[in-house]
Coordinates of C-alpha atoms in Angstrom, one line a residue:
X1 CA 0.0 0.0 0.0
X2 CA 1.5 3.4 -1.0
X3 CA 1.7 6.5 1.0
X4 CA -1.2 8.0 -0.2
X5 CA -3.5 5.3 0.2
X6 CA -2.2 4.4 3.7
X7 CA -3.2 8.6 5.0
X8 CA -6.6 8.1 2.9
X9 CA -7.4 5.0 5.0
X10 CA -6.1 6.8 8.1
X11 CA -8.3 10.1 7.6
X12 CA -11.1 7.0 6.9
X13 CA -10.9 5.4 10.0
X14 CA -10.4 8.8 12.3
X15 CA -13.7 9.8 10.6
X16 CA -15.0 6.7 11.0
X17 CA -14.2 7.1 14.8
X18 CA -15.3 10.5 15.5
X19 CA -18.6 10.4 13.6
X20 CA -18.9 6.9 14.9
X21 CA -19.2 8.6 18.4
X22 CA -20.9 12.0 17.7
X23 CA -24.5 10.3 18.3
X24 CA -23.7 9.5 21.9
X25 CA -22.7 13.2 22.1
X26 CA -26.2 13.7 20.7
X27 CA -27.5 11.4 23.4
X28 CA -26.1 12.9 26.2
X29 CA -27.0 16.2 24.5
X30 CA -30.7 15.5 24.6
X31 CA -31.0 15.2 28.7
X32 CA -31.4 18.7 28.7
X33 CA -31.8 20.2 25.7
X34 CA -34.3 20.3 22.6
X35 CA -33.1 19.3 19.0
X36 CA -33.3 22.3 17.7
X37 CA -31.2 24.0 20.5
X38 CA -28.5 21.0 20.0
X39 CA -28.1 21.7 16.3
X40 CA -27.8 25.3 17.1
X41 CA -24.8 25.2 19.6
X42 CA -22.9 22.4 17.4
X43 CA -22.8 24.6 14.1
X44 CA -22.0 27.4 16.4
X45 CA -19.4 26.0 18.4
X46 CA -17.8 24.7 14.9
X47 CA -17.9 28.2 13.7
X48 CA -16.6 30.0 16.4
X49 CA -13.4 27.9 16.2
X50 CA -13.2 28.1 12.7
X51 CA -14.0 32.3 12.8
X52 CA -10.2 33.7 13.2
X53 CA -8.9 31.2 10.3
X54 CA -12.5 31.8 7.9
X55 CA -12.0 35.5 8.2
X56 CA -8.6 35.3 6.2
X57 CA -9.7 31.9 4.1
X58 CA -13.0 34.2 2.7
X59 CA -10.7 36.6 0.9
X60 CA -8.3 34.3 -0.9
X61 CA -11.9 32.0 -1.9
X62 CA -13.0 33.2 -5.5
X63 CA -16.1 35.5 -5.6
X64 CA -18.5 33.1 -7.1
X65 CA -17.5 30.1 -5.8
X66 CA -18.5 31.4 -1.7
X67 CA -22.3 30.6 -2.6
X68 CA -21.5 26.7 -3.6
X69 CA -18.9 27.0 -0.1
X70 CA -22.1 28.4 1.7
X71 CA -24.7 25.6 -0.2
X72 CA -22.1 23.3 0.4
X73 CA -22.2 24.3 4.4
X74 CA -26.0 24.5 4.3
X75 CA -26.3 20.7 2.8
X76 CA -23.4 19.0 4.8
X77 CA -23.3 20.8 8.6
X78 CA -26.2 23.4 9.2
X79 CA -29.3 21.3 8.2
X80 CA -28.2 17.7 8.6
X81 CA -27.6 19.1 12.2
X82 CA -30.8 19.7 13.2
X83 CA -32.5 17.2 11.5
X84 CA -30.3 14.3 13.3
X85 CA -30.9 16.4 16.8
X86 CA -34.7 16.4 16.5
X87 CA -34.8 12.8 15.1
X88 CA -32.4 11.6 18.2
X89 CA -34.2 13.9 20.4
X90 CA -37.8 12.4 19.7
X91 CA -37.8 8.6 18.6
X92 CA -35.0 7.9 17.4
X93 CA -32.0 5.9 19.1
X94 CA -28.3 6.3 18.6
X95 CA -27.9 2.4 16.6
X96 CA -30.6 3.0 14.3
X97 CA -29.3 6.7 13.5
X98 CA -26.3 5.4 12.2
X99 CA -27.1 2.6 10.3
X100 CA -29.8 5.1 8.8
X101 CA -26.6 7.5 8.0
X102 CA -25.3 5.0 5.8
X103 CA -27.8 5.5 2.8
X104 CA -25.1 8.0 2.1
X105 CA -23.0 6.4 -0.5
X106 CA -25.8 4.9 -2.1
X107 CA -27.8 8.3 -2.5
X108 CA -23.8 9.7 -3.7
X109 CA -24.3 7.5 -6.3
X110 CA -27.4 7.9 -7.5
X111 CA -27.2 11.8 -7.6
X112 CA -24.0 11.3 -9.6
X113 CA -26.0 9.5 -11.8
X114 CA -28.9 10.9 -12.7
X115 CA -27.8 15.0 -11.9
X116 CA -23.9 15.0 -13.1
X117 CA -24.1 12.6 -16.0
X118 CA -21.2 10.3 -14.0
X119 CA -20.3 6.9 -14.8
X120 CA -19.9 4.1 -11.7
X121 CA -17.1 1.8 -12.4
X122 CA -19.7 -1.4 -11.9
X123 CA -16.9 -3.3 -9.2
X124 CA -17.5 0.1 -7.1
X125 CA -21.5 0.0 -7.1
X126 CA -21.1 -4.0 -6.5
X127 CA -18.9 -3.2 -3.3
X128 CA -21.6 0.1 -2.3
X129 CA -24.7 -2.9 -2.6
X130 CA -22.5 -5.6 -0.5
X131 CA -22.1 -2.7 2.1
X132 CA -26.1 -1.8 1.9
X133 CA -27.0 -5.1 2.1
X134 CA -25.1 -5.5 5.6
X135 CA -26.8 -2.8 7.0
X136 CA -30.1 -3.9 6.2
X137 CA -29.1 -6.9 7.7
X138 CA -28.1 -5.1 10.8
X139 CA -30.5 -2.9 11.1
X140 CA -33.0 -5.9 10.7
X141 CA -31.0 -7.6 13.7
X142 CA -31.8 -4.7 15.8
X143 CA -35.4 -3.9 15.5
X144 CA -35.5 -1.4 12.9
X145 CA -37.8 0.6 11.9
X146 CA -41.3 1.3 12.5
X147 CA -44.7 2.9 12.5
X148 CA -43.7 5.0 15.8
X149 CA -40.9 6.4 14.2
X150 CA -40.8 5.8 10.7
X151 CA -41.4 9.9 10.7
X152 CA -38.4 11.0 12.6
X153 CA -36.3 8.3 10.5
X154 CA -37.5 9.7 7.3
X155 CA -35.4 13.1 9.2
X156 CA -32.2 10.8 8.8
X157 CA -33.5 10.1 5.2
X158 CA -33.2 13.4 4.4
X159 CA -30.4 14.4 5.5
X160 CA -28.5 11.6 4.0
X161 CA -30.1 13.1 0.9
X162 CA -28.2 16.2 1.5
X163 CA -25.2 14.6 2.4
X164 CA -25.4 13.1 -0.6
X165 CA -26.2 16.3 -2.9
X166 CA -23.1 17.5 -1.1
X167 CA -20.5 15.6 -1.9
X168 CA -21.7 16.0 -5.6
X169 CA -21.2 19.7 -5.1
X170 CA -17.8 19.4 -3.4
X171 CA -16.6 17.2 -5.8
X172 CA -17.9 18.7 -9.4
X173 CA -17.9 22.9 -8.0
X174 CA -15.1 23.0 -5.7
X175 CA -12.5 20.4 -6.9
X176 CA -9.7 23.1 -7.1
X177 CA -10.3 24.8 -3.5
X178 CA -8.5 24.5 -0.6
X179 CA -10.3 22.0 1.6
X180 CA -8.9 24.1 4.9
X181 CA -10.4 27.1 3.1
X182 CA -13.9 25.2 2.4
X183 CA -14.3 24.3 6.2
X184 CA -13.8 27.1 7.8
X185 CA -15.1 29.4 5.5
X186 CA -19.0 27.4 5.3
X187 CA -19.0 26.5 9.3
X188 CA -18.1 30.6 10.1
X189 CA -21.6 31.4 7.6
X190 CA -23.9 28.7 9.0
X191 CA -22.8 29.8 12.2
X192 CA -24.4 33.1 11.7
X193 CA -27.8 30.8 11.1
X194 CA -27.3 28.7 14.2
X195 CA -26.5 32.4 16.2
X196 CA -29.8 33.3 15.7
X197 CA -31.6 30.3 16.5
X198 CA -29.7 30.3 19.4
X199 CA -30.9 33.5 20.4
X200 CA -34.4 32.7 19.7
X201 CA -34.1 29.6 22.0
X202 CA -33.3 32.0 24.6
X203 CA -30.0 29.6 25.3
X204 CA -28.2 32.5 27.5
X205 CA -30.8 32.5 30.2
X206 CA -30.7 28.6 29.6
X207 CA -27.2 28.3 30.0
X208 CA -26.9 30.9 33.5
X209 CA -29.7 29.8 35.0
X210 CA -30.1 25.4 34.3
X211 CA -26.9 23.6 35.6
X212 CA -28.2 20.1 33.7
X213 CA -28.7 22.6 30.4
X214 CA -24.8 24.1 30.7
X215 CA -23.5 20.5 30.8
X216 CA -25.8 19.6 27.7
X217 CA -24.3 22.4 26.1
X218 CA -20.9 21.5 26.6
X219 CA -21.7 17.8 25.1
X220 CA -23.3 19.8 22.3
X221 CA -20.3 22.3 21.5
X222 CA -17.9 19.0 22.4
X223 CA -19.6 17.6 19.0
X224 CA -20.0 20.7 17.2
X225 CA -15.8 21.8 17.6
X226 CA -14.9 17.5 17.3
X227 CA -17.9 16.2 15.0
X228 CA -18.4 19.0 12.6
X229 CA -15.0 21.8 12.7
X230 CA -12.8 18.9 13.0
X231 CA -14.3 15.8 11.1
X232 CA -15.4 18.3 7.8
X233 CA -12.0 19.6 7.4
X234 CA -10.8 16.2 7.1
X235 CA -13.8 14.9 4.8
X236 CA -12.9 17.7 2.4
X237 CA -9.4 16.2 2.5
X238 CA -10.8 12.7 2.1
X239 CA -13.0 13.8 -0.8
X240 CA -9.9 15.7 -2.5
X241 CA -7.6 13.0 -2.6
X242 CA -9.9 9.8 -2.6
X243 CA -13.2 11.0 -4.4
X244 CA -16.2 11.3 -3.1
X245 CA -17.9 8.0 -3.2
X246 CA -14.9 6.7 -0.9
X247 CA -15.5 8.9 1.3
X248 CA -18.7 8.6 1.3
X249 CA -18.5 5.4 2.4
X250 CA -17.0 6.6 6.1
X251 CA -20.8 6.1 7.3
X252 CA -20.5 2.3 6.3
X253 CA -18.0 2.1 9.6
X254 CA -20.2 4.1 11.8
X255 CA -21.9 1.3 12.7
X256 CA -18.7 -0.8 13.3
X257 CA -17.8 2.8 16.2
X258 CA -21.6 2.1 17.7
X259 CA -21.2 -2.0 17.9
X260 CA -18.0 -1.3 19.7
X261 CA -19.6 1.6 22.1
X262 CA -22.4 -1.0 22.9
X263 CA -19.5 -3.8 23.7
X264 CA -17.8 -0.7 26.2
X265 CA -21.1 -0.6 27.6
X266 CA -21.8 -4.5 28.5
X267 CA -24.4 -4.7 25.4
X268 CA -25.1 -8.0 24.4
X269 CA -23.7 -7.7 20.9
X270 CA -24.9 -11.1 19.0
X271 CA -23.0 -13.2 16.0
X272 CA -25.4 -12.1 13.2
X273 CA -24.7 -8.8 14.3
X274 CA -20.4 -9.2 13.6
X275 CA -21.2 -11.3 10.4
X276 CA -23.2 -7.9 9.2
X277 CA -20.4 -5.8 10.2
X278 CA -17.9 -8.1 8.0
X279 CA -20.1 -7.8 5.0
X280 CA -20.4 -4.1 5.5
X281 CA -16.5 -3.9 6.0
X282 CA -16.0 -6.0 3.1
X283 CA -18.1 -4.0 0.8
X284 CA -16.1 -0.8 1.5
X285 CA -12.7 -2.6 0.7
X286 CA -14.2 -3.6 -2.9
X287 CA -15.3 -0.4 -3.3
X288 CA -11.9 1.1 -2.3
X289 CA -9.9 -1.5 -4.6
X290 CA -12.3 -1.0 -7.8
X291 CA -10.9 1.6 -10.3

């Protein structure tokens, strides 16, 4: 394995990790606070660390490529935010979230398809279906989905949508930007959304008055600087030098981080459950060895 390869597969599994995680962040978030006011301090958090660095990055962005870096922040932090923290919030748990998170590739794909005219090398959609099929499988083996919550999972759904539409937009509008430059820059401007919802949450009073709602908000601003500042900066670097689809495929391990969190927490973790994690695992490495 080159050099290359061997950093792509690093920045994979660090992703892989951090994402992996973010939902118990989420979880503990939710003891105290409301979805909306979770996605609100995350975005914000992210931007406020990213403010000194996006302030210099905006001017050396070209003029009319800051609306696709602001569309681009829109579809793959600000929204996606919220619509995870309500989904979490209401009926939602942790496991499912993420399994649900890994329609990602698959949606990659199809956009590529039918919106940029792209062609799937037929090994790579072989290895994205092997994957897909795992997490059915999994997500079968742990209940699933139903009529209580099909409507907060069909939240997930869309963001994964999104997610999707982004990395289309990242990887066809922004190939020859800085991926530093693309981070910092789109978490400083959907910070200016999440501001505002923050204020209209009346989060101040929250956070002086409710000592359960200021350690909520740290949990919350924990996965906004480590689960959005950090892990986009490194997925624009992923998508840069491995392509979208493969990075995509990050939210094909997620499940593999939340197996492991359940085994941390004495969950019973059954054999039909690791068999599905092998298949998903051995879907990404065809996809990641088909040219």
């Amino acid at each position: 394995m080159d050099r290359q390869k061997l950093i792509n597969w690093g920045l994979f599994v660090v992703l892989s990790l951090i994402w992996g995680s973010s939902f118990i962040l989420m979880k503990l978030s939710k003891e105290h606070l409301n979805g909306y006011q979770i996605g609100a301090v995350r975005i914000f958090s992210a931007g406020l660390v990213f403010l000194p660095f996006a302030l210099i990055h905006l001017f050396k962005l070209p003029r009319r490529k800051i609306p696709v870096v602001a569309l681009s922040g829109l579809l793959g932090n600000l929204l996606p935010a919220f619509l995870f923290a309500v989904a979490i919030e209401k009926k939602i748990d942790s496991a499912l979230a993420g399994i649900l998170n890994s329609l990602t590739p698959l949606f990659v794909i199809v956009i590529s398809i039918l919106f940029f005219k792209a062609k799937v090398p037929q090994k790579k959609l072989i290895g994205v279906l092997i994957g897909f099929a795992g997490l059915v499988m999994l997500s079968l083996s742990k209940g699933g989905i139903s009529l209580n919550n099909i409507g907060y999972a069909s939240l997930i759904l869309l963001a994964t949508i999104m997610y999707g539409l982004n990395v289309n937009v990242v990887t066809n509008y922004l190939k020859g930007i800085d991926p530093f430059h693309m981070a910092t820059v789109s978490l400083a401007l959907m910070s200016i959304i999440a501001g505002i919802v923050i204020w209209q949450q009346d989060m101040v009073s929250i956070a002086l008055y409710d000592e359960g709602a200021r350690v909520s908000i740290l949990y919350a601003a924990l996965l906004g600087v480590v689960g959005s500042a950090i892990a986009t900066l490194l997925f624009y670097i992923l998508i840069k030098q491995a392509g979208g689809l493969f990075a995509s495929l990050v939210t094909y391990a997620i499940p593999v981080v939340a197996i492991f969190w359940g085994l941390v927490a004495h969950e019973d973790v059954t054999l039909i459950q690791i068999s599905c994690l092998a298949i998903i695992l051995g879907g990404v490495y065809l996809t990641s060895k088909a040219t």
